[in-house]
PDB file of N, CA and C in Angstrom:
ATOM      1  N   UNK E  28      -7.748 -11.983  26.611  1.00  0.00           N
ATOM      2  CA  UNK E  28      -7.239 -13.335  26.751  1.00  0.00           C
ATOM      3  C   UNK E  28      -7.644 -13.870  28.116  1.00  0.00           C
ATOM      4  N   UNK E  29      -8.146 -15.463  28.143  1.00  0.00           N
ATOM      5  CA  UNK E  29      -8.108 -15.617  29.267  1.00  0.00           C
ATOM      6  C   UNK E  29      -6.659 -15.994  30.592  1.00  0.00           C
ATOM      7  N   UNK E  30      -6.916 -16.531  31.659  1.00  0.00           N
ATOM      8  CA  UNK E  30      -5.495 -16.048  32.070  1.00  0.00           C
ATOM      9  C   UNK E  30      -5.199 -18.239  32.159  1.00  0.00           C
ATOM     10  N   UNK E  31      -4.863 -18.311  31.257  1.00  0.00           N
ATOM     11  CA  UNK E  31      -4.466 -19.599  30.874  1.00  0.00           C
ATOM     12  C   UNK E  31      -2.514 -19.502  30.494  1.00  0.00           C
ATOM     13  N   UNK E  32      -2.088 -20.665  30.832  1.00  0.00           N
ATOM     14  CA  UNK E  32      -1.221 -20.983  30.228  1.00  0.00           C
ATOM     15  C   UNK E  32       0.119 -20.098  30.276  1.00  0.00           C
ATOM     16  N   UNK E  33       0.577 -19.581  29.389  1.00  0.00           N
ATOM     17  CA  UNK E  33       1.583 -18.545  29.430  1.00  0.00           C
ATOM     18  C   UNK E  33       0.683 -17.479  28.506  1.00  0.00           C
ATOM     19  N   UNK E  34      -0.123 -17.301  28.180  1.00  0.00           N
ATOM     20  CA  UNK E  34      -0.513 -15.577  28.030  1.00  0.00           C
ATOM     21  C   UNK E  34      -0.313 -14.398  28.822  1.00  0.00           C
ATOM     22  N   UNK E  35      -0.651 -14.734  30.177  1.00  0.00           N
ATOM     23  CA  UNK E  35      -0.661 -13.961  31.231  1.00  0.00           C
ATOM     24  C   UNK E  35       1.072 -13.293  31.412  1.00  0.00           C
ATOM     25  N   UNK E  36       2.233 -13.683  30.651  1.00  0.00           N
ATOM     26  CA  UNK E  36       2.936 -13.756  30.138  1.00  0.00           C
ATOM     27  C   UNK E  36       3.608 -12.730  29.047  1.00  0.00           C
ATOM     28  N   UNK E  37       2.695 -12.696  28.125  1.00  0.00           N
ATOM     29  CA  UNK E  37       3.137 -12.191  27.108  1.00  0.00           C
ATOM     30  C   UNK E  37       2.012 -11.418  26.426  1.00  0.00           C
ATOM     31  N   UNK E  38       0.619 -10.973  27.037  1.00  0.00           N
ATOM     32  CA  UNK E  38      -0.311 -10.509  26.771  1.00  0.00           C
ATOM     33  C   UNK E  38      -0.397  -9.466  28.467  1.00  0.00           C
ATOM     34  N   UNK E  39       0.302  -8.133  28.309  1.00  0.00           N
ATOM     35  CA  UNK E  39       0.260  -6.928  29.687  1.00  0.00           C
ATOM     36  C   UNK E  39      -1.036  -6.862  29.286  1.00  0.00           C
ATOM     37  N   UNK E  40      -1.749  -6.944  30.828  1.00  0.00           N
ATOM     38  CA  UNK E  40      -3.240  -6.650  30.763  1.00  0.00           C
ATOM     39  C   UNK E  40      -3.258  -4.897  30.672  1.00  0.00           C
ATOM     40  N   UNK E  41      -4.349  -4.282  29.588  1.00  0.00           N
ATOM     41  CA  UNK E  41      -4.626  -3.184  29.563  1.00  0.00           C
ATOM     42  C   UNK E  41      -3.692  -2.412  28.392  1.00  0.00           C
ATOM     43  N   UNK E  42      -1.888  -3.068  28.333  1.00  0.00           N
ATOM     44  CA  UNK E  42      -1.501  -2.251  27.528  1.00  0.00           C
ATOM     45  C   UNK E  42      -1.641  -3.080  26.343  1.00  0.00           C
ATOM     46  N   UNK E  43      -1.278  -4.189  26.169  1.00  0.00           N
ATOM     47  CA  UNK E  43      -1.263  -5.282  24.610  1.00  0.00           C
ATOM     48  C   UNK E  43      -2.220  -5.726  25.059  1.00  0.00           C
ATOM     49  N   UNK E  44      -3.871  -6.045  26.247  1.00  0.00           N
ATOM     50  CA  UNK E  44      -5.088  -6.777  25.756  1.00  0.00           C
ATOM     51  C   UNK E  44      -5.388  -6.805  27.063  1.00  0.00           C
ATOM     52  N   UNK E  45      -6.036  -7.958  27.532  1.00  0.00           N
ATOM     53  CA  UNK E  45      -7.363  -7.629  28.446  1.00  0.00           C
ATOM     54  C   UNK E  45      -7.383  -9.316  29.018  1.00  0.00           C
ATOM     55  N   UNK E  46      -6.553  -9.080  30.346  1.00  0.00           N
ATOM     56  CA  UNK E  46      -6.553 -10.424  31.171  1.00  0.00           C
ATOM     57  C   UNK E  46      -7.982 -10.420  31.745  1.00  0.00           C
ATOM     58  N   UNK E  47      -8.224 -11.486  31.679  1.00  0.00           N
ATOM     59  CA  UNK E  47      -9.542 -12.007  32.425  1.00  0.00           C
ATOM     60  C   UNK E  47      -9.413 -13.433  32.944  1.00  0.00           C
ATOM     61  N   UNK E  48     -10.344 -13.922  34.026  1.00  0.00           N
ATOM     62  CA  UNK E  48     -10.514 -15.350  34.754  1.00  0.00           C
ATOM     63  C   UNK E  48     -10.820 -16.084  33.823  1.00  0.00           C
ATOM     64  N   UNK E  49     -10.264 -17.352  33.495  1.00  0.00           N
ATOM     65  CA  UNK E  49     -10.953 -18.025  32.996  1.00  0.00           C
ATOM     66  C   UNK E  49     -12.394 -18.825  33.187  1.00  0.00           C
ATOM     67  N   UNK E  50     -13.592 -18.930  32.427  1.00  0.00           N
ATOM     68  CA  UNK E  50     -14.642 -19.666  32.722  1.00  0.00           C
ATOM     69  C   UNK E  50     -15.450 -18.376  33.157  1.00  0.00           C
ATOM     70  N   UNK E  51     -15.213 -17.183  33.147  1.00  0.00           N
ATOM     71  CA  UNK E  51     -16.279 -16.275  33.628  1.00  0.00           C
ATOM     72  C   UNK E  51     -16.763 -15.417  32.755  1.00  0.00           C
ATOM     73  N   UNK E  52     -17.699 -15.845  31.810  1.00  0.00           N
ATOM     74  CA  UNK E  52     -18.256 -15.224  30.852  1.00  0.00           C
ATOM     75  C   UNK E  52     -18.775 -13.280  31.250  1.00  0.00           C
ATOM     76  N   UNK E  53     -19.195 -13.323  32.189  1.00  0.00           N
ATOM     77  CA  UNK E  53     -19.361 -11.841  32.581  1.00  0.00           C
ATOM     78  C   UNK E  53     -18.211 -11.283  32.819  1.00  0.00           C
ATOM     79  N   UNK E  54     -16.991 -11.723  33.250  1.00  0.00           N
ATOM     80  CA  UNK E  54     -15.735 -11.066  33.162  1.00  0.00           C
ATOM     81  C   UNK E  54     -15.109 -10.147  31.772  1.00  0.00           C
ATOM     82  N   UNK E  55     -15.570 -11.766  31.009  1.00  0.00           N
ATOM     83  CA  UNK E  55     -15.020 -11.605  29.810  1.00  0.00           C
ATOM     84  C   UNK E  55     -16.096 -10.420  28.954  1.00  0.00           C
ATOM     85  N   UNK E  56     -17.293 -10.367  28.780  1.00  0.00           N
ATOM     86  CA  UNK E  56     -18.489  -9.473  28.586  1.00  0.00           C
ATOM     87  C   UNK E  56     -17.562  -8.178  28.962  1.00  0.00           C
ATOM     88  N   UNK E  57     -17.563  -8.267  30.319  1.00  0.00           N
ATOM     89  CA  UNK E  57     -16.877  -6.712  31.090  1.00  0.00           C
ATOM     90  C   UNK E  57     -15.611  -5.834  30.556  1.00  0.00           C
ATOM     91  N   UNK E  58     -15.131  -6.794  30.131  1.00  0.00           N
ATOM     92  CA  UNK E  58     -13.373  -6.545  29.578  1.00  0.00           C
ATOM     93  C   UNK E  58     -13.624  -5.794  28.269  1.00  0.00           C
ATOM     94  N   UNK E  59     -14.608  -6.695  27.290  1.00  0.00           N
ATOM     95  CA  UNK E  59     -14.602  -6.050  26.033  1.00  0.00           C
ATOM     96  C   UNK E  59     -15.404  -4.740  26.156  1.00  0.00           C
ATOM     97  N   UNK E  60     -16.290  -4.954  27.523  1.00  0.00           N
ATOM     98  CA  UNK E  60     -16.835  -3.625  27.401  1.00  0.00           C
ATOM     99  C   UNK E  60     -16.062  -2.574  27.871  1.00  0.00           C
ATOM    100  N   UNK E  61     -15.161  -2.969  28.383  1.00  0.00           N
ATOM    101  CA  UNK E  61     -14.130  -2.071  28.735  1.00  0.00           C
ATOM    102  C   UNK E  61     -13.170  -1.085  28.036  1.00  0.00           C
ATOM    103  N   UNK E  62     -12.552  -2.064  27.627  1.00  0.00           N
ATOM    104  CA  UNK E  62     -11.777  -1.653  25.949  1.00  0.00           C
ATOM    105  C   UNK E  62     -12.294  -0.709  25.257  1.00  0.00           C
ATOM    106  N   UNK E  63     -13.746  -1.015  24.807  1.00  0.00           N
ATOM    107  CA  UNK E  63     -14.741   0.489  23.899  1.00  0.00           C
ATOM    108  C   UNK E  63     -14.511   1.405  24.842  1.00  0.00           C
ATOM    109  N   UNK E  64     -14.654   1.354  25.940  1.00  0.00           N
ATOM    110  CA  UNK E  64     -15.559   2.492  26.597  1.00  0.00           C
ATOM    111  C   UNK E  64     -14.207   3.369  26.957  1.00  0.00           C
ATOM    112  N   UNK E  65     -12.852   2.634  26.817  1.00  0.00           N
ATOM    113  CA  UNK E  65     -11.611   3.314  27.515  1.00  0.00           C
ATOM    114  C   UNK E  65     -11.213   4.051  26.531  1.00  0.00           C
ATOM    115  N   UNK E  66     -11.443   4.302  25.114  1.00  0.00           N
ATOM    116  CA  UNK E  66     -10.355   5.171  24.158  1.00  0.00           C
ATOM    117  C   UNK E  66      -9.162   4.876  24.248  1.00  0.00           C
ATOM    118  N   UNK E  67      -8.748   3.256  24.286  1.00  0.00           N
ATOM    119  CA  UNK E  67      -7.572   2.865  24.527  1.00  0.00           C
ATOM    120  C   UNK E  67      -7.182   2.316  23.293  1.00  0.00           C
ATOM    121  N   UNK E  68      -7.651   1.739  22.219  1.00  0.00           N
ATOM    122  CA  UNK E  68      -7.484   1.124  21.274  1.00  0.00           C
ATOM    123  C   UNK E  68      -6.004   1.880  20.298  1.00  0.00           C
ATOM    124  N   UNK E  69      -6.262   3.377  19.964  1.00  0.00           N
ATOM    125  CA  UNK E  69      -4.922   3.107  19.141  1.00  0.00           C
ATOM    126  C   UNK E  69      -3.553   2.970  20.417  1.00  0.00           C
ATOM    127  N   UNK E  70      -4.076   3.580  21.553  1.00  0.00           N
ATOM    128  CA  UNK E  70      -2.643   3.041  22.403  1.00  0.00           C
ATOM    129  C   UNK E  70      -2.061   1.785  22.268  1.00  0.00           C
ATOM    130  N   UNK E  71      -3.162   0.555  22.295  1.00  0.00           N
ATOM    131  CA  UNK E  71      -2.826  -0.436  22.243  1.00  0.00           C
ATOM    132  C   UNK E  71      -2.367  -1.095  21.218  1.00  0.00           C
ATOM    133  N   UNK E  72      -3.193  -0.813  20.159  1.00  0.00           N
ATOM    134  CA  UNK E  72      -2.492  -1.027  18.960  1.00  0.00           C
ATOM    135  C   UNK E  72      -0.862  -0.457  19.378  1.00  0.00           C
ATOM    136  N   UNK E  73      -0.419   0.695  19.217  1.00  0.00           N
ATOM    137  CA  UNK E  73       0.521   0.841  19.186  1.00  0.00           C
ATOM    138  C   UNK E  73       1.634  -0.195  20.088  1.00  0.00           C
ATOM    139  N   UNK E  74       0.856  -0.258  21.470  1.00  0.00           N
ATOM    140  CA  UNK E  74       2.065  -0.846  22.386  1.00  0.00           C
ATOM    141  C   UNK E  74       2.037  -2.552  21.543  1.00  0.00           C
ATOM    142  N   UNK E  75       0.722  -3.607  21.431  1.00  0.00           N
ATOM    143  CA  UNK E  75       0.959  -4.556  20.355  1.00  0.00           C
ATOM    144  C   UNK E  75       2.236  -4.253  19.015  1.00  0.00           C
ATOM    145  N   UNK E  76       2.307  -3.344  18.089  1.00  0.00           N
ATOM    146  CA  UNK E  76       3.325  -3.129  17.037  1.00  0.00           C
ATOM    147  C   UNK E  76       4.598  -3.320  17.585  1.00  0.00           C
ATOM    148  N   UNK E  77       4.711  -2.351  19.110  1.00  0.00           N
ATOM    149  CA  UNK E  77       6.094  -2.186  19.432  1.00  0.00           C
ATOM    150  C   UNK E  77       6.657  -3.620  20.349  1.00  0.00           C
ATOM    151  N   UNK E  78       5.652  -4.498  21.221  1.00  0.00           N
ATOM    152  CA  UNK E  78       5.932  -5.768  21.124  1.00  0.00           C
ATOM    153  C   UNK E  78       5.615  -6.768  20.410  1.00  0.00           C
ATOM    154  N   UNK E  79       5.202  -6.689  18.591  1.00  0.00           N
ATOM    155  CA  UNK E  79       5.788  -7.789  17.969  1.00  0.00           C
ATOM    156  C   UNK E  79       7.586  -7.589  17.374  1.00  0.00           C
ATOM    157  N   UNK E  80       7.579  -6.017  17.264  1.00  0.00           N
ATOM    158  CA  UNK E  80       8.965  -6.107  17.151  1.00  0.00           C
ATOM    159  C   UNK E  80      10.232  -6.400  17.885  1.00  0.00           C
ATOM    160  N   UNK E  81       9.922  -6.563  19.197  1.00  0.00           N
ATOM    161  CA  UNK E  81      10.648  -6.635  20.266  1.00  0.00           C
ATOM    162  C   UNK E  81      10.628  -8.527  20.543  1.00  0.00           C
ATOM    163  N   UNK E  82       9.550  -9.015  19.833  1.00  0.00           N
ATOM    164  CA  UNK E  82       9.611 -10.568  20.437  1.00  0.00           C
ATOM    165  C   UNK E  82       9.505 -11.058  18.628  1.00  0.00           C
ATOM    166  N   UNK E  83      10.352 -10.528  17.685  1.00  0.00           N
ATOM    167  CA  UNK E  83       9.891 -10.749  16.106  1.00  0.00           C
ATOM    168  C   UNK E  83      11.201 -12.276  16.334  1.00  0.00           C
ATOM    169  N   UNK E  84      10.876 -13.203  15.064  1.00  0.00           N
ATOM    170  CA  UNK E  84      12.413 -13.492  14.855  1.00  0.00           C
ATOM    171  C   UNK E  84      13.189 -13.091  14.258  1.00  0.00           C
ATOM    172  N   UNK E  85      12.898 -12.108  13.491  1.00  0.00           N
ATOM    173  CA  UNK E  85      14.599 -11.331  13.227  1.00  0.00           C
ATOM    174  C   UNK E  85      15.506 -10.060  14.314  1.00  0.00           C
ATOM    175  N   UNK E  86      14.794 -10.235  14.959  1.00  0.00           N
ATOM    176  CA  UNK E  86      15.495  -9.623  16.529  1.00  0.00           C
ATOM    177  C   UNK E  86      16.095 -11.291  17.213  1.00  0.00           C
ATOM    178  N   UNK E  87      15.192 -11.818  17.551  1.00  0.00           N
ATOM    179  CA  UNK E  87      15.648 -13.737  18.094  1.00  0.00           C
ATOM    180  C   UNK E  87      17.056 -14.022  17.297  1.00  0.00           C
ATOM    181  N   UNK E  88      16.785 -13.842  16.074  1.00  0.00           N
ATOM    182  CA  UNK E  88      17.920 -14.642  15.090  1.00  0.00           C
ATOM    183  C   UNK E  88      19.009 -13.821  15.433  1.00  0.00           C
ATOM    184  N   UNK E  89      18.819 -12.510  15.109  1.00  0.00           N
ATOM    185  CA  UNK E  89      20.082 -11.778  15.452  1.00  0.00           C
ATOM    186  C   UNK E  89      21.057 -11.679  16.950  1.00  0.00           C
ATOM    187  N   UNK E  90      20.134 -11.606  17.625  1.00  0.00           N
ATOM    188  CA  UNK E  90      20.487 -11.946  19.327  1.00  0.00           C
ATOM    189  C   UNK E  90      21.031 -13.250  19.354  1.00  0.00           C
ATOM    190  N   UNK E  91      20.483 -14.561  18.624  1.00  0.00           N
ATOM    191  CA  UNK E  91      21.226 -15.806  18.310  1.00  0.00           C
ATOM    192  C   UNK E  91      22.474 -15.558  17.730  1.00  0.00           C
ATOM    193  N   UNK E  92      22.212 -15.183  16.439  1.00  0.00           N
ATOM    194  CA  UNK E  92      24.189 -14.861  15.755  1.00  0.00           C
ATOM    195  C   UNK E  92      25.228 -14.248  16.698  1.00  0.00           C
ATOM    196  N   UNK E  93      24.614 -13.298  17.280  1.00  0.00           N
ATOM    197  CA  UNK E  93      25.560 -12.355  17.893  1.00  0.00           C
ATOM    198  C   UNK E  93      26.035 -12.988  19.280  1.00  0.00           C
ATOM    199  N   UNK E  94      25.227 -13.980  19.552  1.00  0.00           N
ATOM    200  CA  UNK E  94      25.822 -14.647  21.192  1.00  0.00           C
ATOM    201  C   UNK E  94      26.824 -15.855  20.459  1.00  0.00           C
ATOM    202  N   UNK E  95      25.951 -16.247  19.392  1.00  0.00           N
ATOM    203  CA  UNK E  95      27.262 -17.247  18.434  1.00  0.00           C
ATOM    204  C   UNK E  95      28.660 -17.301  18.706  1.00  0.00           C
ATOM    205  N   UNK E  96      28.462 -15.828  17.940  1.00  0.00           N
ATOM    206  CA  UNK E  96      29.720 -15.037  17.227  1.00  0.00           C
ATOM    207  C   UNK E  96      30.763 -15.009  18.349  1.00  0.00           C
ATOM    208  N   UNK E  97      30.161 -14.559  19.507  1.00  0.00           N
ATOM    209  CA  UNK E  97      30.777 -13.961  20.956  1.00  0.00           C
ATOM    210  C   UNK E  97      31.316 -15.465  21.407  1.00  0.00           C
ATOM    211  N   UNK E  98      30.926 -16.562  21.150  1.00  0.00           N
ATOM    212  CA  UNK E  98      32.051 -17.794  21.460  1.00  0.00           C
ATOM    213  C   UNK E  98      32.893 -18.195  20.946  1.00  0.00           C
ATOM    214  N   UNK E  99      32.889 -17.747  19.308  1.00  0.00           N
ATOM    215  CA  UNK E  99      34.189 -18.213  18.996  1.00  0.00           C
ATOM    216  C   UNK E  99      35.549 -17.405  18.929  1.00  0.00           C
TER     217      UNK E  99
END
């Protein structure tokens, strides 16, 4: 990802993907070559699985009900 916006955010460089500058095509070249060359891929996969479940909305919704619940 480049480092735009709120990615930088919600994309950990190295464990869920691969921060780079924006506008620097050899950065970006470097990164993916990076990734192959690291034997990092099922790590990452994995750490990606374990933060879509952690940022899913049925974790959101439930954390919503339950702060609900706690006001009335």
């Amino acid at each position: 990802a480049t480092d735009v916006g709120g990615l930088k955010e919600i994309v950990l460089h190295e464990r869920t993907g691969m921060i780079v500058p924006t506008a620097e095509p050899g950065a970006i070249a470097a990164s993916i070559q990076a990734f192959f060359d690291s034997g990092k891929a099922g790590a990452m996969r994995a750490n990606i699985a374990a933060m879509k479940q952690e940022l899913s909305w049925e974790k959101f919704a439930g954390e919503v009900l339950r702060f609900a619940q706690g006001l009335a």
